């Protein structure tokens, strides 16, 4: 089938912007060649998502004509995309992801919040949804509050879990009664019954049918937590996808049309290719990276409305995804302020700023989400806000990405005295191999150095960690493209999508400022030897080009640890990248920024200057 | 590229307006197609279901869930008053009966034989929908609501708080860049929609609340004042439900920002006229912006809803700048270069060149302007 593909249009209809990329088969390989973008048009007066798609593709078409100096290239006839292709006119396939209109919004229910409730939440998140609320029998809210909440929320669908197979059915029945009493209605359109997926105790199926069958669009699937020790999220996730396409997408403005546009050649015939929720597509790609390279990966996608964090940890490659529904850089920017507080944002700003001016700037960005910072100061402020958005999204991810709670574990004698229990986070920054950033503020940062700075400051990687960004935010596109051509998706991913920024070396622990934290001896690819006893509280940036490695002997001092224990030396190969190797001795657990504002501005300027994050004009 | 899409707010002296007025739940439509209605006339009403009160009957009676039905004295759908007996055990030899009384007035929603739980529902809550604009009913959506059309002078704001309200338009400033203080609000402002220039501060809003002003229309508002007024920080822009006795509509944004001339002049032209307005704002998922509407006299054959069009950037077109620097300034597009250009923040963007009304020539990202429809 790949031979039939020469030119593919892929779009991601985000809540703010519709991003289009063109993938072409050039000199024996698939490459991403041109991109275009336009505001998403799911709102009045246009109320039609395809308008934004046409606008983005039209921009791409004009740029392609300039790039190839060929005025005959045509991708759209003004009203629709041209598929299939004939010569320069049209494309062979069109695929799309979508999170416009707020994405897929779900509510989940379970019996025990930390067990079946959490499993249901994992299934919904893994399918690309935003979980508006988790309602459980034991969540301490009185029943009438739960009913009111269910009625108010108006989700796109509800996933009900509860009970292991063979267990008690009473609590599941009670939850069904609450849902029934609330008589919830779907968010979009009133012409259909709210879809409810039941994926709980098999013995309660008849009771659920009796209680809810008449009132809602009931779909029954396998129990997602058949026993305490196991999860079976696949069937529930598949049902969520089906309903997303059948009901939710049908209701969003223009999606009926868009769903017919997404086609590609399968076995010589043009077939429909399902639109995928954006986060599900990004999750696909993240898991592929981890599997292919057998590494632990942490990825983040910071959007206008939400921030998604994906992780693949432990040798078993446990995948987790969280959505921080109200942390983002445009629609939700004001909520970052509400969550983090003005002080925690200002602590990243290397110049004095009037608080009220900053507050108004944040609100103006919220009400005009598509504007971009023209002034350097505003860019610095937006990146300060981004660090806090990322930091909070990561905190939420760590709390969620845990081992199954309630499962019995066999323990060895060495574990008998440790604090480790089921429910511990599986996120371990010391063993993490790769940190990937995506989303406008990271992918479109004017300097790649700024991406490095934001990711290090927000995630505080420990030991040795490789850093990368999605070059122009195309992971969603590639996630859905993989559905029709894994070859095209992986080739573009390797060559055009991911940009390795370099590596971060950060010992864990703290010591007094000025004391030696890390002794390094690094042989750079050009043969130069970098040696330094780096004091605590410093940052160094060494050039090490993309595709090359440096040989390093790293000796943590003063009780710090780089992965092998306190003061234990390690020898390692450090990957280079477009930015280079960052040696960060500012400490971890804790990482501290001076409280005193004069001292804070001084160290921020020092760190930012060393990282080449901003022009000197703003650091003087 | 000679033109590009750019979203803008609508400010127009005459437009055919089409408003759907829909009940939150099915109910009764009070008007018929062809009826002429005034803004404050009722067009539909319904009863919202009351609050559900779960009641664990099995526990109260001290019997297993599956036996509850044997002792219940009511059936689903029965109306009940607070204190009515809803269940009673037989006791021993007629003594030691366990009696359960209803904790609320309302109706019996459901009695579960599986959980032994009874769901009681409080009385229904009436909801009424007004026309909001003077106009003609052009369509009825059975049991749900109506569609009203008229010709209106129409101003869309960028952000607001507070629900639907009505009043005559009163201009409190001479120029759109002027600001007012609390002393400018007096009894003559009661029930009015007051236009306040570039900024209203906290004290002025409080005074307006006291006096009973219907709404304040302003270029900008300070975020600190808004937080003080509401008692919380608005995290995500979904507003309109604030119950503060006044609606506030910002036409430009946050901070002290001169109200756009055409907005100000339009409101000034209709000073003394009856208007409807609301502060409802929703930035994502079904965008909603605040509106100020002055219903005009019209003949039915004048009603034709213009097809929605996308605003485009064109050389010679008028624009408004919506981000620093030059936030709020108006200018004319002089060039639309195709190449990506680096701006001060080192961001590579598509830009446009423009001349501001004060003569200054600027280069600005296309994303930071709004088209002014003329």
Short mmCIF file of N, CA and C in Angstrom, two decimals, chain B residues 167-310:
data_model
loop_
_atom_site.label_atom_id
_atom_site.label_comp_id
_atom_site.label_asym_id
_atom_site.label_seq_id
_atom_site.Cartn_x
_atom_site.Cartn_y
_atom_site.Cartn_z
N UNK B 167 -32.13 47.73 29.70
CA UNK B 167 -32.11 49.13 30.15
C UNK B 167 -31.87 50.06 29.00
N UNK B 168 -31.97 51.37 29.30
CA UNK B 168 -31.66 52.35 28.25
C UNK B 168 -30.17 52.63 28.26
N UNK B 169 -29.64 52.96 27.10
CA UNK B 169 -28.20 53.23 27.02
C UNK B 169 -27.92 54.65 27.51
N UNK B 170 -26.92 54.76 28.38
CA UNK B 170 -26.52 56.07 28.90
C UNK B 170 -25.00 56.19 28.77
N UNK B 171 -24.56 57.26 28.15
CA UNK B 171 -23.11 57.44 27.94
C UNK B 171 -22.55 58.32 29.06
N UNK B 172 -21.55 57.85 29.76
CA UNK B 172 -21.02 58.58 30.91
C UNK B 172 -19.70 59.30 30.60
N UNK B 173 -19.15 59.11 29.41
CA UNK B 173 -17.86 59.76 29.08
C UNK B 173 -17.98 60.52 27.77
N UNK B 174 -17.06 61.47 27.60
CA UNK B 174 -17.08 62.23 26.34
C UNK B 174 -16.39 61.46 25.24
N UNK B 175 -15.27 60.84 25.63
CA UNK B 175 -14.43 60.16 24.64
C UNK B 175 -14.17 58.71 25.05
N UNK B 176 -13.89 57.87 24.06
CA UNK B 176 -13.71 56.44 24.40
C UNK B 176 -12.46 56.16 25.25
N UNK B 177 -11.53 57.10 25.29
CA UNK B 177 -10.33 56.86 26.11
C UNK B 177 -10.50 57.38 27.54
N UNK B 178 -11.63 58.06 27.81
CA UNK B 178 -11.86 58.61 29.15
C UNK B 178 -12.20 57.49 30.13
N UNK B 179 -11.99 57.79 31.41
CA UNK B 179 -12.43 56.84 32.43
C UNK B 179 -13.34 57.58 33.41
N UNK B 180 -14.14 56.82 34.13
CA UNK B 180 -15.03 57.46 35.11
C UNK B 180 -14.61 57.03 36.51
N UNK B 181 -15.14 57.72 37.52
CA UNK B 181 -14.95 57.23 38.88
C UNK B 181 -16.31 57.10 39.55
N UNK B 182 -16.29 56.69 40.79
CA UNK B 182 -17.57 56.33 41.43
C UNK B 182 -18.54 57.52 41.51
N UNK B 183 -18.01 58.73 41.55
CA UNK B 183 -18.89 59.90 41.65
C UNK B 183 -19.69 60.15 40.38
N UNK B 184 -19.25 59.54 39.30
CA UNK B 184 -20.00 59.71 38.04
C UNK B 184 -21.26 58.84 38.00
N UNK B 185 -21.36 57.92 38.94
CA UNK B 185 -22.55 57.06 38.99
C UNK B 185 -23.53 57.67 39.99
N UNK B 186 -24.72 58.04 39.54
CA UNK B 186 -25.71 58.58 40.47
C UNK B 186 -27.07 57.93 40.20
N UNK B 187 -28.07 58.41 40.87
CA UNK B 187 -29.41 57.81 40.77
C UNK B 187 -29.93 57.75 39.34
N UNK B 188 -29.46 58.71 38.52
CA UNK B 188 -29.94 58.74 37.12
C UNK B 188 -29.47 57.51 36.34
N UNK B 189 -28.52 56.77 36.92
CA UNK B 189 -27.99 55.59 36.22
C UNK B 189 -28.80 54.33 36.54
N UNK B 190 -29.70 54.43 37.49
CA UNK B 190 -30.46 53.26 37.92
C UNK B 190 -31.20 52.62 36.74
N UNK B 191 -31.05 51.31 36.59
CA UNK B 191 -31.75 50.59 35.52
C UNK B 191 -31.18 50.84 34.14
N UNK B 192 -30.05 51.56 34.07
CA UNK B 192 -29.48 51.90 32.77
C UNK B 192 -28.33 50.97 32.37
N UNK B 193 -28.04 50.98 31.08
CA UNK B 193 -26.83 50.32 30.58
C UNK B 193 -25.83 51.45 30.34
N UNK B 194 -24.83 51.55 31.22
CA UNK B 194 -23.95 52.72 31.22
C UNK B 194 -22.65 52.44 30.47
N UNK B 195 -22.29 53.34 29.57
CA UNK B 195 -21.07 53.19 28.77
C UNK B 195 -19.97 54.03 29.42
N UNK B 196 -18.85 53.37 29.77
CA UNK B 196 -17.89 54.02 30.67
C UNK B 196 -16.49 54.29 30.09
N UNK B 197 -16.25 54.12 28.83
CA UNK B 197 -14.93 54.48 28.31
C UNK B 197 -13.91 53.37 28.44
N UNK B 198 -12.73 53.72 28.96
CA UNK B 198 -11.60 52.79 28.87
C UNK B 198 -11.46 51.83 30.06
N UNK B 199 -12.04 52.20 31.21
CA UNK B 199 -11.83 51.37 32.40
C UNK B 199 -12.90 51.65 33.44
N UNK B 200 -13.36 50.61 34.14
CA UNK B 200 -14.12 50.85 35.38
C UNK B 200 -13.37 50.18 36.52
N UNK B 201 -13.22 50.92 37.62
CA UNK B 201 -12.50 50.30 38.73
C UNK B 201 -13.48 49.72 39.74
N UNK B 202 -12.92 49.08 40.75
CA UNK B 202 -13.72 48.36 41.74
C UNK B 202 -14.75 49.27 42.42
N UNK B 203 -14.30 50.46 42.86
CA UNK B 203 -15.20 51.35 43.60
C UNK B 203 -16.38 51.78 42.73
N UNK B 204 -16.10 52.01 41.46
CA UNK B 204 -17.17 52.42 40.54
C UNK B 204 -18.17 51.30 40.36
N UNK B 205 -17.68 50.09 40.24
CA UNK B 205 -18.59 48.95 40.07
C UNK B 205 -19.46 48.78 41.32
N UNK B 206 -18.85 48.91 42.49
CA UNK B 206 -19.60 48.76 43.73
C UNK B 206 -20.71 49.81 43.82
N UNK B 207 -20.34 51.04 43.43
CA UNK B 207 -21.33 52.12 43.46
C UNK B 207 -22.48 51.79 42.48
N UNK B 208 -22.12 51.30 41.33
CA UNK B 208 -23.12 50.96 40.32
C UNK B 208 -24.06 49.85 40.83
N UNK B 209 -23.47 48.91 41.55
CA UNK B 209 -24.30 47.84 42.16
C UNK B 209 -25.31 48.44 43.13
N UNK B 210 -24.80 49.36 43.98
CA UNK B 210 -25.66 49.98 44.99
C UNK B 210 -26.81 50.76 44.35
N UNK B 211 -26.46 51.49 43.30
CA UNK B 211 -27.45 52.35 42.66
C UNK B 211 -28.49 51.51 41.89
N UNK B 212 -28.08 50.33 41.44
CA UNK B 212 -28.98 49.48 40.66
C UNK B 212 -28.80 49.65 39.16
N UNK B 213 -27.57 49.92 38.74
CA UNK B 213 -27.27 50.00 37.30
C UNK B 213 -27.47 48.60 36.70
N UNK B 214 -28.06 48.53 35.52
CA UNK B 214 -28.28 47.21 34.89
C UNK B 214 -26.96 46.62 34.40
N UNK B 215 -26.21 47.45 33.67
CA UNK B 215 -24.95 46.92 33.12
C UNK B 215 -23.94 48.05 32.91
N UNK B 216 -22.68 47.70 32.97
CA UNK B 216 -21.60 48.64 32.65
C UNK B 216 -20.91 48.14 31.40
N UNK B 217 -20.72 49.05 30.43
CA UNK B 217 -19.98 48.70 29.22
C UNK B 217 -18.66 49.47 29.28
N UNK B 218 -17.57 48.75 29.19
CA UNK B 218 -16.26 49.39 29.37
C UNK B 218 -15.24 48.82 28.39
N UNK B 219 -14.24 49.61 28.09
CA UNK B 219 -13.15 49.10 27.25
C UNK B 219 -12.44 47.99 27.99
N UNK B 220 -12.03 48.25 29.22
CA UNK B 220 -11.28 47.25 29.98
C UNK B 220 -11.67 47.20 31.43
N UNK B 221 -11.16 46.16 32.08
CA UNK B 221 -11.34 46.01 33.53
C UNK B 221 -10.03 45.45 34.06
N UNK B 222 -9.70 45.82 35.29
CA UNK B 222 -8.45 45.32 35.86
C UNK B 222 -8.71 43.96 36.51
N UNK B 223 -7.82 43.01 36.26
CA UNK B 223 -8.03 41.66 36.77
C UNK B 223 -8.13 41.64 38.30
N UNK B 224 -7.32 42.48 38.96
CA UNK B 224 -7.37 42.53 40.42
C UNK B 224 -8.75 42.96 40.91
N UNK B 225 -9.34 43.93 40.21
CA UNK B 225 -10.67 44.41 40.59
C UNK B 225 -11.72 43.33 40.38
N UNK B 226 -11.57 42.60 39.29
CA UNK B 226 -12.53 41.54 38.98
C UNK B 226 -12.49 40.46 40.07
N UNK B 227 -11.27 40.13 40.47
CA UNK B 227 -11.08 39.10 41.49
C UNK B 227 -11.70 39.56 42.82
N UNK B 228 -11.48 40.83 43.13
CA UNK B 228 -12.02 41.40 44.37
C UNK B 228 -13.56 41.39 44.31
N UNK B 229 -14.08 41.68 43.17
CA UNK B 229 -15.53 41.77 43.00
C UNK B 229 -16.20 40.40 43.14
N UNK B 230 -15.58 39.38 42.51
CA UNK B 230 -16.20 38.06 42.50
C UNK B 230 -15.80 37.22 43.72
N UNK B 231 -14.66 37.55 44.29
CA UNK B 231 -14.17 36.77 45.42
C UNK B 231 -13.38 35.54 44.99
N UNK B 232 -13.15 35.40 43.70
CA UNK B 232 -12.32 34.30 43.21
C UNK B 232 -11.70 34.70 41.89
N UNK B 233 -10.69 33.92 41.50
CA UNK B 233 -10.00 34.19 40.25
C UNK B 233 -10.67 33.37 39.14
N UNK B 234 -11.01 34.00 38.05
CA UNK B 234 -11.62 33.23 36.95
C UNK B 234 -10.53 32.40 36.29
N UNK B 235 -10.67 31.06 36.39
CA UNK B 235 -9.63 30.18 35.85
C UNK B 235 -9.84 29.92 34.37
N UNK B 236 -11.05 29.54 34.03
CA UNK B 236 -11.37 29.25 32.63
C UNK B 236 -12.53 30.17 32.28
N UNK B 237 -12.45 30.80 31.11
CA UNK B 237 -13.43 31.83 30.79
C UNK B 237 -14.79 31.23 30.43
N UNK B 238 -15.53 30.83 31.43
CA UNK B 238 -16.93 30.47 31.24
C UNK B 238 -17.70 31.31 32.25
N UNK B 239 -18.35 32.35 31.77
CA UNK B 239 -18.99 33.30 32.68
C UNK B 239 -20.43 33.56 32.26
N UNK B 240 -21.11 34.35 33.07
CA UNK B 240 -22.49 34.71 32.77
C UNK B 240 -23.42 34.30 33.90
N UNK B 241 -22.91 33.39 34.74
CA UNK B 241 -23.75 32.87 35.83
C UNK B 241 -23.55 33.66 37.13
N UNK B 242 -22.66 34.66 37.12
CA UNK B 242 -22.36 35.39 38.35
C UNK B 242 -23.60 36.13 38.84
N UNK B 243 -23.89 35.98 40.11
CA UNK B 243 -25.09 36.60 40.66
C UNK B 243 -24.66 37.81 41.46
N UNK B 244 -24.33 38.91 40.77
CA UNK B 244 -23.81 40.08 41.49
C UNK B 244 -24.69 41.31 41.25
N UNK B 245 -25.85 41.08 40.67
CA UNK B 245 -26.80 42.18 40.51
C UNK B 245 -26.46 43.17 39.42
N UNK B 246 -25.45 42.91 38.65
CA UNK B 246 -25.07 43.81 37.57
C UNK B 246 -24.32 42.98 36.51
N UNK B 247 -24.42 43.39 35.26
CA UNK B 247 -23.62 42.72 34.23
C UNK B 247 -22.53 43.70 33.78
N UNK B 248 -21.37 43.17 33.48
CA UNK B 248 -20.27 44.01 33.00
C UNK B 248 -19.79 43.45 31.67
N UNK B 249 -19.66 44.33 30.69
CA UNK B 249 -19.19 43.88 29.38
C UNK B 249 -17.94 44.68 29.00
N UNK B 250 -16.84 43.96 28.77
CA UNK B 250 -15.61 44.61 28.29
C UNK B 250 -15.56 44.46 26.78
N UNK B 251 -15.33 45.57 26.11
CA UNK B 251 -15.28 45.48 24.64
C UNK B 251 -13.87 45.19 24.15
N UNK B 252 -12.85 45.48 24.98
CA UNK B 252 -11.47 45.32 24.50
C UNK B 252 -10.68 44.25 25.26
N UNK B 253 -10.73 44.27 26.60
CA UNK B 253 -9.96 43.28 27.33
C UNK B 253 -9.63 43.73 28.74
N UNK B 254 -8.50 43.25 29.25
CA UNK B 254 -8.11 43.53 30.64
C UNK B 254 -7.08 44.66 30.68
N UNK B 255 -7.29 45.58 31.61
CA UNK B 255 -6.41 46.74 31.73
C UNK B 255 -7.15 47.98 31.27
N UNK B 256 -6.44 49.10 31.25
CA UNK B 256 -7.03 50.36 30.80
C UNK B 256 -6.86 50.44 29.29
N UNK B 257 -7.93 50.13 28.55
CA UNK B 257 -7.83 50.10 27.08
C UNK B 257 -8.95 50.94 26.48
N UNK B 258 -8.56 51.89 25.67
CA UNK B 258 -9.54 52.75 25.01
C UNK B 258 -10.57 51.91 24.25
N UNK B 259 -11.83 52.25 24.46
CA UNK B 259 -12.88 51.53 23.73
C UNK B 259 -12.74 51.86 22.24
N UNK B 260 -12.92 50.86 21.40
CA UNK B 260 -12.79 51.10 19.95
C UNK B 260 -13.76 52.20 19.53
N UNK B 261 -13.27 53.12 18.69
CA UNK B 261 -14.07 54.29 18.28
C UNK B 261 -15.42 53.87 17.72
N UNK B 262 -15.41 52.88 16.82
CA UNK B 262 -16.69 52.54 16.17
C UNK B 262 -17.68 51.95 17.17
N UNK B 263 -17.18 51.22 18.16
CA UNK B 263 -18.06 50.69 19.21
C UNK B 263 -18.65 51.85 20.00
N UNK B 264 -17.78 52.77 20.40
CA UNK B 264 -18.21 53.92 21.21
C UNK B 264 -19.22 54.77 20.44
N UNK B 265 -18.87 55.06 19.19
CA UNK B 265 -19.74 55.92 18.39
C UNK B 265 -21.11 55.28 18.17
N UNK B 266 -21.11 53.98 17.97
CA UNK B 266 -22.37 53.28 17.75
C UNK B 266 -23.25 53.36 19.00
N UNK B 267 -22.64 53.09 20.16
CA UNK B 267 -23.41 53.15 21.41
C UNK B 267 -23.92 54.57 21.65
N UNK B 268 -23.08 55.55 21.30
CA UNK B 268 -23.44 56.95 21.50
C UNK B 268 -24.65 57.30 20.62
N UNK B 269 -24.64 56.79 19.43
CA UNK B 269 -25.72 57.06 18.50
C UNK B 269 -27.07 56.57 19.05
N UNK B 270 -27.00 55.51 19.83
CA UNK B 270 -28.25 54.93 20.34
C UNK B 270 -28.49 55.29 21.81
N UNK B 271 -27.84 56.33 22.28
CA UNK B 271 -28.05 56.77 23.65
C UNK B 271 -29.54 57.05 23.89
N UNK B 272 -30.04 56.57 25.00
CA UNK B 272 -31.45 56.78 25.34
C UNK B 272 -32.36 55.69 24.81
N UNK B 273 -31.84 54.82 23.95
CA UNK B 273 -32.66 53.74 23.39
C UNK B 273 -32.65 52.52 24.32
N UNK B 274 -33.71 51.73 24.24
CA UNK B 274 -33.76 50.48 25.02
C UNK B 274 -32.81 49.46 24.42
N UNK B 275 -32.10 48.75 25.28
CA UNK B 275 -31.18 47.73 24.79
C UNK B 275 -31.25 46.50 25.68
N UNK B 276 -30.82 45.39 25.12
CA UNK B 276 -30.68 44.15 25.90
C UNK B 276 -29.20 43.81 25.88
N UNK B 277 -28.71 43.22 26.96
CA UNK B 277 -27.30 42.81 26.93
C UNK B 277 -27.06 41.67 27.92
N UNK B 278 -25.93 41.01 27.74
CA UNK B 278 -25.51 39.99 28.71
C UNK B 278 -23.99 39.88 28.70
N UNK B 279 -23.45 39.33 29.78
CA UNK B 279 -22.00 39.19 29.90
C UNK B 279 -21.50 37.78 29.65
N UNK B 280 -22.39 36.91 29.18
CA UNK B 280 -22.01 35.49 29.04
C UNK B 280 -20.84 35.32 28.08
N UNK B 281 -19.79 34.69 28.57
CA UNK B 281 -18.59 34.48 27.76
C UNK B 281 -18.18 33.02 27.88
N UNK B 282 -17.87 32.44 26.76
CA UNK B 282 -17.29 31.10 26.77
C UNK B 282 -16.28 31.07 25.65
N UNK B 283 -15.02 30.87 26.00
CA UNK B 283 -13.99 31.01 24.96
C UNK B 283 -13.81 29.73 24.18
N UNK B 284 -14.05 28.58 24.78
CA UNK B 284 -13.85 27.35 24.03
C UNK B 284 -15.13 26.53 24.01
N UNK B 285 -15.17 25.59 23.11
CA UNK B 285 -16.29 24.65 23.01
C UNK B 285 -17.63 25.37 22.96
N UNK B 286 -17.98 25.88 21.82
CA UNK B 286 -19.25 26.59 21.66
C UNK B 286 -19.10 28.03 22.08
N UNK B 287 -18.22 28.72 21.39
CA UNK B 287 -17.86 30.09 21.79
C UNK B 287 -19.07 31.00 21.95
N UNK B 288 -19.03 31.79 23.00
CA UNK B 288 -20.08 32.73 23.28
C UNK B 288 -19.41 34.04 23.70
N UNK B 289 -19.85 35.14 23.16
CA UNK B 289 -19.29 36.43 23.56
C UNK B 289 -20.42 37.30 24.09
N UNK B 290 -20.10 38.25 24.96
CA UNK B 290 -21.13 39.15 25.45
C UNK B 290 -21.74 39.95 24.30
N UNK B 291 -22.98 40.39 24.48
CA UNK B 291 -23.65 41.13 23.41
C UNK B 291 -24.40 42.34 23.97
N UNK B 292 -24.44 43.39 23.16
CA UNK B 292 -25.31 44.53 23.45
C UNK B 292 -26.17 44.70 22.19
N UNK B 293 -27.47 44.67 22.41
CA UNK B 293 -28.38 44.65 21.25
C UNK B 293 -29.42 45.77 21.39
N UNK B 294 -29.50 46.61 20.37
CA UNK B 294 -30.57 47.61 20.33
C UNK B 294 -31.52 47.18 19.22
N UNK B 295 -32.74 46.79 19.60
CA UNK B 295 -33.69 46.33 18.58
C UNK B 295 -34.18 47.53 17.77
N UNK B 296 -34.21 47.39 16.45
CA UNK B 296 -34.62 48.49 15.57
C UNK B 296 -36.03 48.21 15.03
N UNK B 297 -36.68 49.26 14.56
CA UNK B 297 -37.94 49.04 13.85
C UNK B 297 -37.62 48.39 12.51
N UNK B 298 -38.46 47.48 12.09
CA UNK B 298 -38.16 46.82 10.82
C UNK B 298 -39.45 46.34 10.16
N UNK B 299 -39.34 46.13 8.86
CA UNK B 299 -40.45 45.49 8.14
C UNK B 299 -40.03 44.05 7.91
N UNK B 300 -41.00 43.16 7.90
CA UNK B 300 -40.64 41.73 7.83
C UNK B 300 -39.82 41.38 6.60
N UNK B 301 -40.08 42.09 5.49
CA UNK B 301 -39.33 41.73 4.28
C UNK B 301 -37.87 42.20 4.34
N UNK B 302 -37.53 42.94 5.41
CA UNK B 302 -36.12 43.36 5.55
C UNK B 302 -35.27 42.26 6.22
N UNK B 303 -35.96 41.26 6.72
CA UNK B 303 -35.22 40.24 7.47
C UNK B 303 -34.59 39.23 6.53
N UNK B 304 -33.32 39.30 6.39
CA UNK B 304 -32.63 38.23 5.66
C UNK B 304 -31.29 38.04 6.35
N UNK B 305 -31.12 36.83 6.85
CA UNK B 305 -29.90 36.56 7.62
C UNK B 305 -28.74 36.40 6.64
N UNK B 306 -27.74 37.27 6.80
CA UNK B 306 -26.57 37.20 5.91
C UNK B 306 -25.81 35.91 6.19
N UNK B 307 -25.31 35.29 5.13
CA UNK B 307 -24.50 34.07 5.32
C UNK B 307 -23.24 34.44 6.10
N UNK B 308 -22.85 33.58 7.04
CA UNK B 308 -21.64 33.91 7.78
C UNK B 308 -20.44 34.01 6.86
N UNK B 309 -19.61 34.99 7.10
CA UNK B 309 -18.41 35.10 6.27
C UNK B 309 -17.21 35.19 7.17
N UNK B 310 -16.08 34.76 6.65
CA UNK B 310 -14.88 34.86 7.48
C UNK B 310 -14.20 36.19 7.17
#
